[in-house]
Coordinates of N, CA and C in Angstrom, one line a residue:
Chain A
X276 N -3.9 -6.9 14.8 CA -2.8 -6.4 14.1 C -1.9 -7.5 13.6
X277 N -1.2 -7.0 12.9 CA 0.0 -8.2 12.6 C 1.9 -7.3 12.0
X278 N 2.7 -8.0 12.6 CA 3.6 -7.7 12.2 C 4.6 -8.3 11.0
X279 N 5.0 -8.1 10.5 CA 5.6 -8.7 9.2 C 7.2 -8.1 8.9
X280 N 8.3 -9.0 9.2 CA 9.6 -9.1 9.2 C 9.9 -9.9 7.3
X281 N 10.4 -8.7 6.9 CA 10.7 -8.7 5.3 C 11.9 -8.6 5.1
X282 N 13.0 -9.7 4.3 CA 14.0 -9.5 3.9 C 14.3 -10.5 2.5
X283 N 15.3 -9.5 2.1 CA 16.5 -8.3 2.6 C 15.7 -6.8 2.4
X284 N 16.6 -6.5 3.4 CA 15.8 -4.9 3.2 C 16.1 -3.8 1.9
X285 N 16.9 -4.8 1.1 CA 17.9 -4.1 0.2 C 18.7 -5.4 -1.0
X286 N 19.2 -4.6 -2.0 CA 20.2 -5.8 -1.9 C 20.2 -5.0 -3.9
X287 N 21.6 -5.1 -4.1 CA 22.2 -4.9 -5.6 C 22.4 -6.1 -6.7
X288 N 21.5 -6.6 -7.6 CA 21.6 -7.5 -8.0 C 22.3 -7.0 -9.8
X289 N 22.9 -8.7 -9.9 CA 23.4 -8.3 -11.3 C 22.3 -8.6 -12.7
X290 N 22.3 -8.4 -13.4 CA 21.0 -8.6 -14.8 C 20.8 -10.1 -14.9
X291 N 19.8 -10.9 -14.9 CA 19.8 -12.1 -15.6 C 19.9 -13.3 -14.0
X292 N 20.1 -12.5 -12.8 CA 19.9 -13.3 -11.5 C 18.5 -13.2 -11.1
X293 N 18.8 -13.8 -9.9 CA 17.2 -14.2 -9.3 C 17.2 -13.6 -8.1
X294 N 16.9 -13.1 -7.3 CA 16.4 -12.9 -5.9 C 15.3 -13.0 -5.4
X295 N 15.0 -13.6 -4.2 CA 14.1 -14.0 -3.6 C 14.1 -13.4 -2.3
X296 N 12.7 -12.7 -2.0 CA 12.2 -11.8 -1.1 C 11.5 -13.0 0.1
X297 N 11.6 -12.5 1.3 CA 11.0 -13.4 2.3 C 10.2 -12.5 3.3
X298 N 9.1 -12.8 3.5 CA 7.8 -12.6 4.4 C 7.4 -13.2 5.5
X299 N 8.0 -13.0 6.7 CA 7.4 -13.5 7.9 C 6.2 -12.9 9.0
X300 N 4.9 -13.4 9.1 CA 3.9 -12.8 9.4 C 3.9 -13.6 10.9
X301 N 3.9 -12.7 12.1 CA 3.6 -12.8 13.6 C 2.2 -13.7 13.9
X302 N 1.5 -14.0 13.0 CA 0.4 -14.4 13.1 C -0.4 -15.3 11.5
X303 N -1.1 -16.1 11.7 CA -1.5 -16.8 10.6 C -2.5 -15.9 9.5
X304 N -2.6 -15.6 8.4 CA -3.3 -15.2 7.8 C -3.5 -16.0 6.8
X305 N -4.8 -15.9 6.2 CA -5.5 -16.4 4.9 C -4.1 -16.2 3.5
X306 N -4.5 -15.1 3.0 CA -3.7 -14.5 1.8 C -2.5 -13.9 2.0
X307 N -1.2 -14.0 1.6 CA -0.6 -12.2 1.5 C -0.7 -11.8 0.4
X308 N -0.1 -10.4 0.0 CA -0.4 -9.7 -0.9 C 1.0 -9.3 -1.2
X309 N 1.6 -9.4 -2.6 CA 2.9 -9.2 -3.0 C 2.8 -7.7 -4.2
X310 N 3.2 -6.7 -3.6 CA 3.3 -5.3 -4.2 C 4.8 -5.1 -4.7
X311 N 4.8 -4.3 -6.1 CA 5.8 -3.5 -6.6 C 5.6 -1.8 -6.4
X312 N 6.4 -1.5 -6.2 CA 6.4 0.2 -6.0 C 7.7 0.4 -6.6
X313 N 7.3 1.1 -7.9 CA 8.5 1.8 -8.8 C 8.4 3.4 -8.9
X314 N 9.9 4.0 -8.2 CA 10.1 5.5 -8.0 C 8.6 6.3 -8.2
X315 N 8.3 7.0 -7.3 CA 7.6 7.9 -7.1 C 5.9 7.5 -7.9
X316 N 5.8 6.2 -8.0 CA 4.4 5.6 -8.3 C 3.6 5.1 -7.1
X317 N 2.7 4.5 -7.2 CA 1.8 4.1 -5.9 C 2.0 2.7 -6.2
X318 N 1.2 2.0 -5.5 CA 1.3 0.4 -4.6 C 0.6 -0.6 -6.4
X319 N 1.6 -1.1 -6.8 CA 1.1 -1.8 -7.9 C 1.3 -3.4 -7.5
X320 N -0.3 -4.1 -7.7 CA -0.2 -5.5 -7.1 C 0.3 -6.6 -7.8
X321 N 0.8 -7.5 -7.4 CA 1.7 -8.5 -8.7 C 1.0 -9.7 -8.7
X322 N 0.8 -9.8 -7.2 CA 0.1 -11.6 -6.7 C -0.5 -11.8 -5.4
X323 N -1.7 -12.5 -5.5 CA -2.0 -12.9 -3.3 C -1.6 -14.1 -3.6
X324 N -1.2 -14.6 -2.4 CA -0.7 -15.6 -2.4 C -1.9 -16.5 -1.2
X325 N -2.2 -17.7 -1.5 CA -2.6 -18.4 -0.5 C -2.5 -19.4 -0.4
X326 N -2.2 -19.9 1.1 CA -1.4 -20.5 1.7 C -2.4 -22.5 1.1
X327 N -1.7 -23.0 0.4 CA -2.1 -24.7 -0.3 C -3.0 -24.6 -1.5
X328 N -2.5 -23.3 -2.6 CA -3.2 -23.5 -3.8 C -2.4 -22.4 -4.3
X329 N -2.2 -22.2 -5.6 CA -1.0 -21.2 -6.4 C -1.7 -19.8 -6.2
X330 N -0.5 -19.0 -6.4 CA -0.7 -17.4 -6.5 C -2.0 -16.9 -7.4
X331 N -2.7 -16.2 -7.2 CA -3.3 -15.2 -8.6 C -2.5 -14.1 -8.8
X332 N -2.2 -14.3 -10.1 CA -1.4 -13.0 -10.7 C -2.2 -11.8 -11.3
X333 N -2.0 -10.9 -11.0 CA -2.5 -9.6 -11.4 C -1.9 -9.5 -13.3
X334 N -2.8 -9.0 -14.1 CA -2.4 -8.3 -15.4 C -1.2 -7.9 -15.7
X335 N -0.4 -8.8 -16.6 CA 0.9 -7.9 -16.6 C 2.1 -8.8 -15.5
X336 N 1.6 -9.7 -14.6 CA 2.4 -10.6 -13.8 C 2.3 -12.0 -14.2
X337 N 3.2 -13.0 -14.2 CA 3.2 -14.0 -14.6 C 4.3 -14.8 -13.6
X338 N 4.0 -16.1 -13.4 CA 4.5 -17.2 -12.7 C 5.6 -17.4 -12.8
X339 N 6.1 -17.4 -14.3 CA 7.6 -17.8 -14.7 C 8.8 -16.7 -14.2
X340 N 8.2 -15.0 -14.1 CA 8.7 -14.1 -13.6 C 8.9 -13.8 -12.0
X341 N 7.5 -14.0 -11.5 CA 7.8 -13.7 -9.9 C 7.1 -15.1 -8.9
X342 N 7.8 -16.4 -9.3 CA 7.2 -17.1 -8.2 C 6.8 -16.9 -7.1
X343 N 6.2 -17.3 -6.8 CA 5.5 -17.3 -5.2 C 5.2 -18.2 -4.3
X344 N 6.2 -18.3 -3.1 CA 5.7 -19.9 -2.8 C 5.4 -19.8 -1.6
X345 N 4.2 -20.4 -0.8 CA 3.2 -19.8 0.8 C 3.2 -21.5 0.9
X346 N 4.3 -21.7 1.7 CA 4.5 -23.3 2.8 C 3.5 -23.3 4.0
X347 N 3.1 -21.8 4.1 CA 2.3 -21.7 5.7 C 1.5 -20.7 5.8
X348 N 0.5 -20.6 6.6 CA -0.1 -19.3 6.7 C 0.6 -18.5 7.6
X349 N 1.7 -18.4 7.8 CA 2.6 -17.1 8.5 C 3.8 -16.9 7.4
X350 N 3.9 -17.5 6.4 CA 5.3 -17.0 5.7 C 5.1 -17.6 3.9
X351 N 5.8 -16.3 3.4 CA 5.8 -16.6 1.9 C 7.0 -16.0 1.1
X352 N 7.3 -16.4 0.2 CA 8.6 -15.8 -0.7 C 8.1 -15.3 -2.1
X353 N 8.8 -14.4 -2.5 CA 8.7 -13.6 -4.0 C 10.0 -13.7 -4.8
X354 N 10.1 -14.7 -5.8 CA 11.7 -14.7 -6.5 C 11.1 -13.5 -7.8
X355 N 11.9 -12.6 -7.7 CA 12.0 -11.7 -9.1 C 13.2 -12.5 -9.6
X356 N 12.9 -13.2 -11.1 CA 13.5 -13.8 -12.1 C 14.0 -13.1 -13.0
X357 N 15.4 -13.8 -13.6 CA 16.4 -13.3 -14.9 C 16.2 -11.6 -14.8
X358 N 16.4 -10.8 -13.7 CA 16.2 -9.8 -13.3 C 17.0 -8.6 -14.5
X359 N 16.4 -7.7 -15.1 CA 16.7 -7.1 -15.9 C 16.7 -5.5 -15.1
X360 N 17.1 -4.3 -15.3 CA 17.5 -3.1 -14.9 C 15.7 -2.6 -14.3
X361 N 14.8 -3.1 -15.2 CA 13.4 -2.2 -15.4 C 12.6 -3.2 -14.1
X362 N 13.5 -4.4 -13.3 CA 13.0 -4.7 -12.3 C 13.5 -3.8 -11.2
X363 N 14.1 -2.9 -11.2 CA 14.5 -2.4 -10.0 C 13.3 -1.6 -9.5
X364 N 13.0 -1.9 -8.3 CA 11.8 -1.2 -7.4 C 11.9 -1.6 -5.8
X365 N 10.9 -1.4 -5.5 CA 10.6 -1.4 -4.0 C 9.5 -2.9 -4.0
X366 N 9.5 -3.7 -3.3 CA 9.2 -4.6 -3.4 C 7.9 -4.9 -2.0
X367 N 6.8 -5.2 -1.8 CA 6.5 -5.1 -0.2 C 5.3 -6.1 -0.5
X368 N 5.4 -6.6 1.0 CA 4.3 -7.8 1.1 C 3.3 -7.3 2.1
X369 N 2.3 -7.6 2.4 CA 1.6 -7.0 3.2 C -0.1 -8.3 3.3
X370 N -0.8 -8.0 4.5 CA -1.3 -9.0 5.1 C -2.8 -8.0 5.2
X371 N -3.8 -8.7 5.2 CA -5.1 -8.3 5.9 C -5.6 -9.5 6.5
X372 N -5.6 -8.5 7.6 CA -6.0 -10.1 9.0 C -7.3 -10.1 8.8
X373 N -8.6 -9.2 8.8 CA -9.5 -9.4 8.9 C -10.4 -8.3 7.8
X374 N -11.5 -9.1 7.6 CA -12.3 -7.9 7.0 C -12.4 -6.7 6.9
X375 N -12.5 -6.1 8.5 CA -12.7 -4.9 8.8 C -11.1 -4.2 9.0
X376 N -10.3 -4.9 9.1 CA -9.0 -4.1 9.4 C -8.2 -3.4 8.1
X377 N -7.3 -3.2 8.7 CA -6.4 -2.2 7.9 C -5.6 -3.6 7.3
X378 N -4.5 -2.6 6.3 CA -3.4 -3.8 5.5 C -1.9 -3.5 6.3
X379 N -1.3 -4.4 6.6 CA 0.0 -4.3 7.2 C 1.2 -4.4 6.3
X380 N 2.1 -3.9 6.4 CA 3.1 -4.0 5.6 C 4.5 -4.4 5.7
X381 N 4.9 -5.1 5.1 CA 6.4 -5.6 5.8 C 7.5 -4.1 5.0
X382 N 8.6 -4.1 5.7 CA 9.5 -3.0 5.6 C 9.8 -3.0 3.9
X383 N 9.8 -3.4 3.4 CA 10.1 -3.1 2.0 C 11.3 -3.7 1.5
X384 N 11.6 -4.1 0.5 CA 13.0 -5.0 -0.3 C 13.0 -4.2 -1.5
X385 N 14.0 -2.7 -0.9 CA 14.9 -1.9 -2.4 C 15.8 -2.7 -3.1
X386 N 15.3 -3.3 -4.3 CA 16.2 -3.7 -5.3 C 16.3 -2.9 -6.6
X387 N 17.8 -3.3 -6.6 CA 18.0 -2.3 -7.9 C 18.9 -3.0 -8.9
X388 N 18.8 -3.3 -9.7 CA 19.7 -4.3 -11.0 C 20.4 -3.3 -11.5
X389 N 21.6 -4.0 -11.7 CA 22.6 -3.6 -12.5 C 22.9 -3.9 -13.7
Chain B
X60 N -14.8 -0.4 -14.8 CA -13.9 -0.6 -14.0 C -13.3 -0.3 -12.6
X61 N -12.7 0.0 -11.9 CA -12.5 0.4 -10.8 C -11.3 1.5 -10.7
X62 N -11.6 3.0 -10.1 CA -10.7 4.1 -10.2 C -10.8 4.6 -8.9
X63 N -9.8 5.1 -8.5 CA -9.3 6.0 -7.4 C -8.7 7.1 -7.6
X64 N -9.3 8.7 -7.7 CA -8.2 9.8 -8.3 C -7.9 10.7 -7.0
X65 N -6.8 10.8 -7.1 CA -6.8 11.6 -6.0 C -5.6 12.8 -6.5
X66 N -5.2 14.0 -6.4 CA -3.8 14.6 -6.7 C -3.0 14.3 -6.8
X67 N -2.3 14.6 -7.7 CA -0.6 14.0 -7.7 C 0.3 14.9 -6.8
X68 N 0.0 16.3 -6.1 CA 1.2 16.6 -5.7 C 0.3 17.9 -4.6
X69 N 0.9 18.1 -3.8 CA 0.4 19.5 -3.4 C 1.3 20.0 -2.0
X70 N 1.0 21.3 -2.3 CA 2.3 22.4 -1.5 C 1.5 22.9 -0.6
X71 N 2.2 22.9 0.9 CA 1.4 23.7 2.1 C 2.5 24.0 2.9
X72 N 2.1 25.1 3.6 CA 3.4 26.2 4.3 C 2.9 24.9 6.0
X73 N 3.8 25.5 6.4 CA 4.5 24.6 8.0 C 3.5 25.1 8.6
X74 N 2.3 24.3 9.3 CA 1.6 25.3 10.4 C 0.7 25.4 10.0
X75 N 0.0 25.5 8.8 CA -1.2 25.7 8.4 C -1.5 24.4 8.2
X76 N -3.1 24.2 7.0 CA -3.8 22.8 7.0 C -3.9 22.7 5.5
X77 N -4.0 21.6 5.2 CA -4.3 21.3 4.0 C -4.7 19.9 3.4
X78 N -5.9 19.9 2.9 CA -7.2 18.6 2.3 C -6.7 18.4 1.1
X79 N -6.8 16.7 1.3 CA -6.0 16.2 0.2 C -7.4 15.0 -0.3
X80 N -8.2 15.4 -1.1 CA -9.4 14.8 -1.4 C -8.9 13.3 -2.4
X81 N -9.9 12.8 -2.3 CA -9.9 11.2 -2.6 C -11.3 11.0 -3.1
X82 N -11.6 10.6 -4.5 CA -12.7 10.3 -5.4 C -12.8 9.0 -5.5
X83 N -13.6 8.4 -5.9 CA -13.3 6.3 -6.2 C -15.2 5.8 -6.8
X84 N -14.8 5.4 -7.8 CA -15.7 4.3 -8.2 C -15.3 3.2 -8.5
X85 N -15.9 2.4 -7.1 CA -15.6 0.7 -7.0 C -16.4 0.1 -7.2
X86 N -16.6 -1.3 -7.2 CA -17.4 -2.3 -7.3 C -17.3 -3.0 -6.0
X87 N -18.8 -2.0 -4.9 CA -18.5 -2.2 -3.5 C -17.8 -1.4 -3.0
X88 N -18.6 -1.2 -1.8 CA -17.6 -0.6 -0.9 C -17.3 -1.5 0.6
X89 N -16.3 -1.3 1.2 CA -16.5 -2.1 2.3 C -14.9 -0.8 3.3
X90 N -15.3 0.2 2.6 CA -14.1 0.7 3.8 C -13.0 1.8 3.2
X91 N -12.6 2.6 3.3 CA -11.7 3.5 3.1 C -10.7 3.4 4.3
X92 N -9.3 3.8 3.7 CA -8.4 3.6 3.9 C -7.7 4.9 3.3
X93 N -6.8 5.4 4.8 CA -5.4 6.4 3.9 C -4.3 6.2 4.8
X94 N -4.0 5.6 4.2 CA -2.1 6.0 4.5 C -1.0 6.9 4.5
X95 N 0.1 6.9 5.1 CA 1.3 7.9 5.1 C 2.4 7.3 4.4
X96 N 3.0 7.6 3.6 CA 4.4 6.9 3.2 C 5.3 7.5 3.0
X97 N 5.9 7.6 3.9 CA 7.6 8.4 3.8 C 8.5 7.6 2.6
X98 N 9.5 8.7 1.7 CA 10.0 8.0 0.8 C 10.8 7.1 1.1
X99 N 11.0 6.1 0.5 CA 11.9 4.9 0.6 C 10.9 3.9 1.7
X100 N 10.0 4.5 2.4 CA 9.7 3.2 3.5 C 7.9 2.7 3.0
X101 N 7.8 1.9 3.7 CA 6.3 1.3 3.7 C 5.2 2.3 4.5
X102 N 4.3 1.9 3.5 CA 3.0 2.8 4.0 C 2.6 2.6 5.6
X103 N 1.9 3.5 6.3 CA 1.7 3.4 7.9 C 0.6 3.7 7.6
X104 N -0.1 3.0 8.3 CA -2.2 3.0 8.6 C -2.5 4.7 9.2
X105 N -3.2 5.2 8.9 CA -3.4 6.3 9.4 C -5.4 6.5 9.4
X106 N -6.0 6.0 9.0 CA -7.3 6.2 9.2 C -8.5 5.2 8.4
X107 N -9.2 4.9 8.7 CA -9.9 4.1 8.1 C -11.9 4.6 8.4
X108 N -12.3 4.8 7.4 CA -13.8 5.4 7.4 C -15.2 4.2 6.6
X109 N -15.8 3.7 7.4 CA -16.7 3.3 6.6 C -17.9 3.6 6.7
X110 N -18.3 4.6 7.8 CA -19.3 4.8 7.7 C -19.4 6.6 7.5
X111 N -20.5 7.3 6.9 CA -20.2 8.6 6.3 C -20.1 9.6 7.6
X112 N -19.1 10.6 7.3 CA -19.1 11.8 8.8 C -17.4 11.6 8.6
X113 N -17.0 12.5 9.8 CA -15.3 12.5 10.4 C -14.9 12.1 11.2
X114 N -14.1 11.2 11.0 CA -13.3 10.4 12.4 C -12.3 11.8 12.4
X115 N -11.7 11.7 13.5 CA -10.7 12.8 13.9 C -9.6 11.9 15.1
X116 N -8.5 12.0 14.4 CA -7.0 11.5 15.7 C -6.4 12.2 15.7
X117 N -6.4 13.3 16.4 CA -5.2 14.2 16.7 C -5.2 15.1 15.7
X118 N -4.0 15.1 15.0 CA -3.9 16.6 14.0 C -4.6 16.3 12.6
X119 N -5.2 14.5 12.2 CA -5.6 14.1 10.6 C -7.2 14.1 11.2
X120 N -7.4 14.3 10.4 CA -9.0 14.2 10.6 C -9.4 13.0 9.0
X121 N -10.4 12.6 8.8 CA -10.8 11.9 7.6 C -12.1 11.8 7.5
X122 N -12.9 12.1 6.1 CA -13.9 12.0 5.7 C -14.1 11.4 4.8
X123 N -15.9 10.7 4.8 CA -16.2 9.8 3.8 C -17.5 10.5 3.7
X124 N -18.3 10.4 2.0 CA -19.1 9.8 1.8 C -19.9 9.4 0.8
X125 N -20.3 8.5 1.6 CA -20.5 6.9 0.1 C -20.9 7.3 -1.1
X126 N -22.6 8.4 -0.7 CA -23.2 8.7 -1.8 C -22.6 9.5 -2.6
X127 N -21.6 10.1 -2.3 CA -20.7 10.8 -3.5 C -19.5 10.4 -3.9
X128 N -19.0 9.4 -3.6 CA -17.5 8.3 -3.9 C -17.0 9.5 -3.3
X129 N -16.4 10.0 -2.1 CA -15.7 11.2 -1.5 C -14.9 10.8 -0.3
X130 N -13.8 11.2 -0.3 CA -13.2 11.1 1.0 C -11.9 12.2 1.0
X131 N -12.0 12.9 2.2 CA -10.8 13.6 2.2 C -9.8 13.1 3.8
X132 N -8.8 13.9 3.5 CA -7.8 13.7 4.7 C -7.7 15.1 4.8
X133 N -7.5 15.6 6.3 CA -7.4 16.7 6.4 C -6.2 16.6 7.6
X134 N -5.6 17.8 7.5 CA -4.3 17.4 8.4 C -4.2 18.8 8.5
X135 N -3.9 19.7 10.0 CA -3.9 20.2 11.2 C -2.2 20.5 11.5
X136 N -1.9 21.6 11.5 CA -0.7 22.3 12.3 C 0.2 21.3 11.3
X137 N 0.4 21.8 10.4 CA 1.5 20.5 9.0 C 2.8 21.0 10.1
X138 N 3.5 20.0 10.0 CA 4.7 20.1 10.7 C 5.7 19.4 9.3
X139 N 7.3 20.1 9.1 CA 7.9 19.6 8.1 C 8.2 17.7 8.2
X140 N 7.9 16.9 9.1 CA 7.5 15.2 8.6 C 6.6 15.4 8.4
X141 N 5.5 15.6 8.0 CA 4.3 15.3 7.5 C 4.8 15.1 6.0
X142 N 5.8 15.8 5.3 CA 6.2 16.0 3.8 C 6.2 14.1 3.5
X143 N 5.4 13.8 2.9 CA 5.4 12.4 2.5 C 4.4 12.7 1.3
X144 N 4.0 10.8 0.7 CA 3.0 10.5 -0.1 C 1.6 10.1 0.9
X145 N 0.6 10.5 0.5 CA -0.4 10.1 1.1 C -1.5 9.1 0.1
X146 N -1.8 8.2 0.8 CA -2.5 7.1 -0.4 C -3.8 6.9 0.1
X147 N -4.8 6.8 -0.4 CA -6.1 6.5 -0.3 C -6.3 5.1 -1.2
X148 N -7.1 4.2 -0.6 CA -7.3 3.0 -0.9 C -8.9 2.4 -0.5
X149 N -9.3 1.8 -1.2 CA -10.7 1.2 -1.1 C -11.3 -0.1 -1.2
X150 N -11.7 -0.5 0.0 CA -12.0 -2.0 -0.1 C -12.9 -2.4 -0.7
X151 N -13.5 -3.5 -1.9 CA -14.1 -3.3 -2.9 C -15.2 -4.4 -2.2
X152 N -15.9 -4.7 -3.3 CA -17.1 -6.1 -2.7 C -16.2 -7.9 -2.1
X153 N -15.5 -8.0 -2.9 CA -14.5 -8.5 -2.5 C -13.9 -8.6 -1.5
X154 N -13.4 -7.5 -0.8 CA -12.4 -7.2 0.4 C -11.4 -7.0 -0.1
X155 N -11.3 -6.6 -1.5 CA -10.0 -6.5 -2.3 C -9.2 -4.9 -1.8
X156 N -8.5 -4.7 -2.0 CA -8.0 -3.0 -1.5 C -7.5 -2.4 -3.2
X157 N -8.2 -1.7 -3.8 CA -7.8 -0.6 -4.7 C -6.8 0.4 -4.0
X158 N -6.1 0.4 -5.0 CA -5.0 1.9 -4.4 C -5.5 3.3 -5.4
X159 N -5.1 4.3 -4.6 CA -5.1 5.2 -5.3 C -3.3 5.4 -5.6
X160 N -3.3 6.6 -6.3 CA -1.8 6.6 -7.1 C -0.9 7.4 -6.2
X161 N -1.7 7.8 -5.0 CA -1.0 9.2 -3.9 C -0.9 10.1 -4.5
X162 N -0.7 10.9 -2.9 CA -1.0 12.7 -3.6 C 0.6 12.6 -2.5
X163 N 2.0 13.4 -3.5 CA 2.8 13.9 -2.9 C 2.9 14.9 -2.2
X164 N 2.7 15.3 -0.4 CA 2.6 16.5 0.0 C 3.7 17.0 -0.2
X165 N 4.3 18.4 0.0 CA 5.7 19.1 -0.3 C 5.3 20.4 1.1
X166 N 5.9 20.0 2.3 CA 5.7 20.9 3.3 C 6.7 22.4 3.2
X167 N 6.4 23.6 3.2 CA 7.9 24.5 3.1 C 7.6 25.1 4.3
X168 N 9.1 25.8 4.9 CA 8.9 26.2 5.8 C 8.1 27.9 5.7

């Protein structure tokens, strides 16, 4: 199993700032996985991250928007960039320890732009 | 490409049971997965099937099988928390996880 401590759990930003999401994993893993969830949609992927070589970005995500930076295999950050209204969502990192296991999830970072 | 369909929404009285089916053509399989997501919070593991038949925990039961891209969740004595999104997700050749889009349950009393 693994547990994963995510902050801020929240946070009101103004248009055109940056916020940066933080992921602390109880245990070392390979990848994490950086998810968007906007109102009443399912789990849309942005980037894995792994730990001493850059993000893969998913279709639609790009580097200059949501950096990603993995110093270690227990911890990683997500900056949502020049943050515009249509970034507001739910934001969640999440881990798979092992092949056969399940995906864990850190508590989520509700952001919402103003 | 790779699809996961599952319902977008469905209504069940308090007490009774109600199957919330899960379709998927992947590239690979290595595992089904369904989750619970209460709104506003992070999805919680609730069952995982890779091999075909029913696992059963308590009041969710879950089905898979391969030869027909099929999986349902079945859930037992609905109590009003159960009212969430339920997600089905599929591990591909990769070990990648496909999401499905969730089926919103709406429990009434």
């Amino acid at each position: 199993s693994a547990v994963i401590s995510q902050k801020p759990s929240r946070d009101i930003c103004q248009r055109g700032t940056s916020l940066t999401i933080q992921c602390q994993v109880d245990s070392q893993v390979t990848m994490m996985f950086w998810y968007r969830q906007q109102p009443g949609q399912s789990l849309t992927l942005i980037a894995t991250a792994n730990q001493g070589s850059e993000a893969t970005y998913e279709s639609g995500f790009v580097i200059d928007k949501f950096p990603i930076s993995r110093p270690n295999l227990t911890f990683s950050t997500l900056t949502v960039s020049n943050m515009s209204p249509e970034d507001s969502s739910i934001y969640l990192c999440s881990v798979v320890p092992g092949e056969w296991t399940e995906a864990f999830f850190g508590q989520g970072t509700r952001l919402t732009v103003v | 490409g790779q699809n996961i369909d599952q319902p977008t929404e469905m209504t069940a009285t308090e007490g009774a049971i109600v199957q919330i089916n899960c379709t998927y053509q992947t590239s690979g399989f290595n595992g089904l997965f369904w989750y619970q997501q209460h709104a506003g919070e992070a999805p919680t593991f609730l069952s995982y099937n890779v091999l075909d038949g029913l696992e059963e925990k308590g009041r969710f039961s879950s089905f898979l099988s391969r030869s027909k891209g099929y999986s349902y969740l079945l859930l037992k004595e609905l109590q009003m928390k159960d009212s969430a999104s339920y997600l089905c997700a599929v591990k591909d050749s990769n070990y990648q996880l496909i999401w499905g889009a969730g089926t919103k349950l709406i429990i009434k009393p």
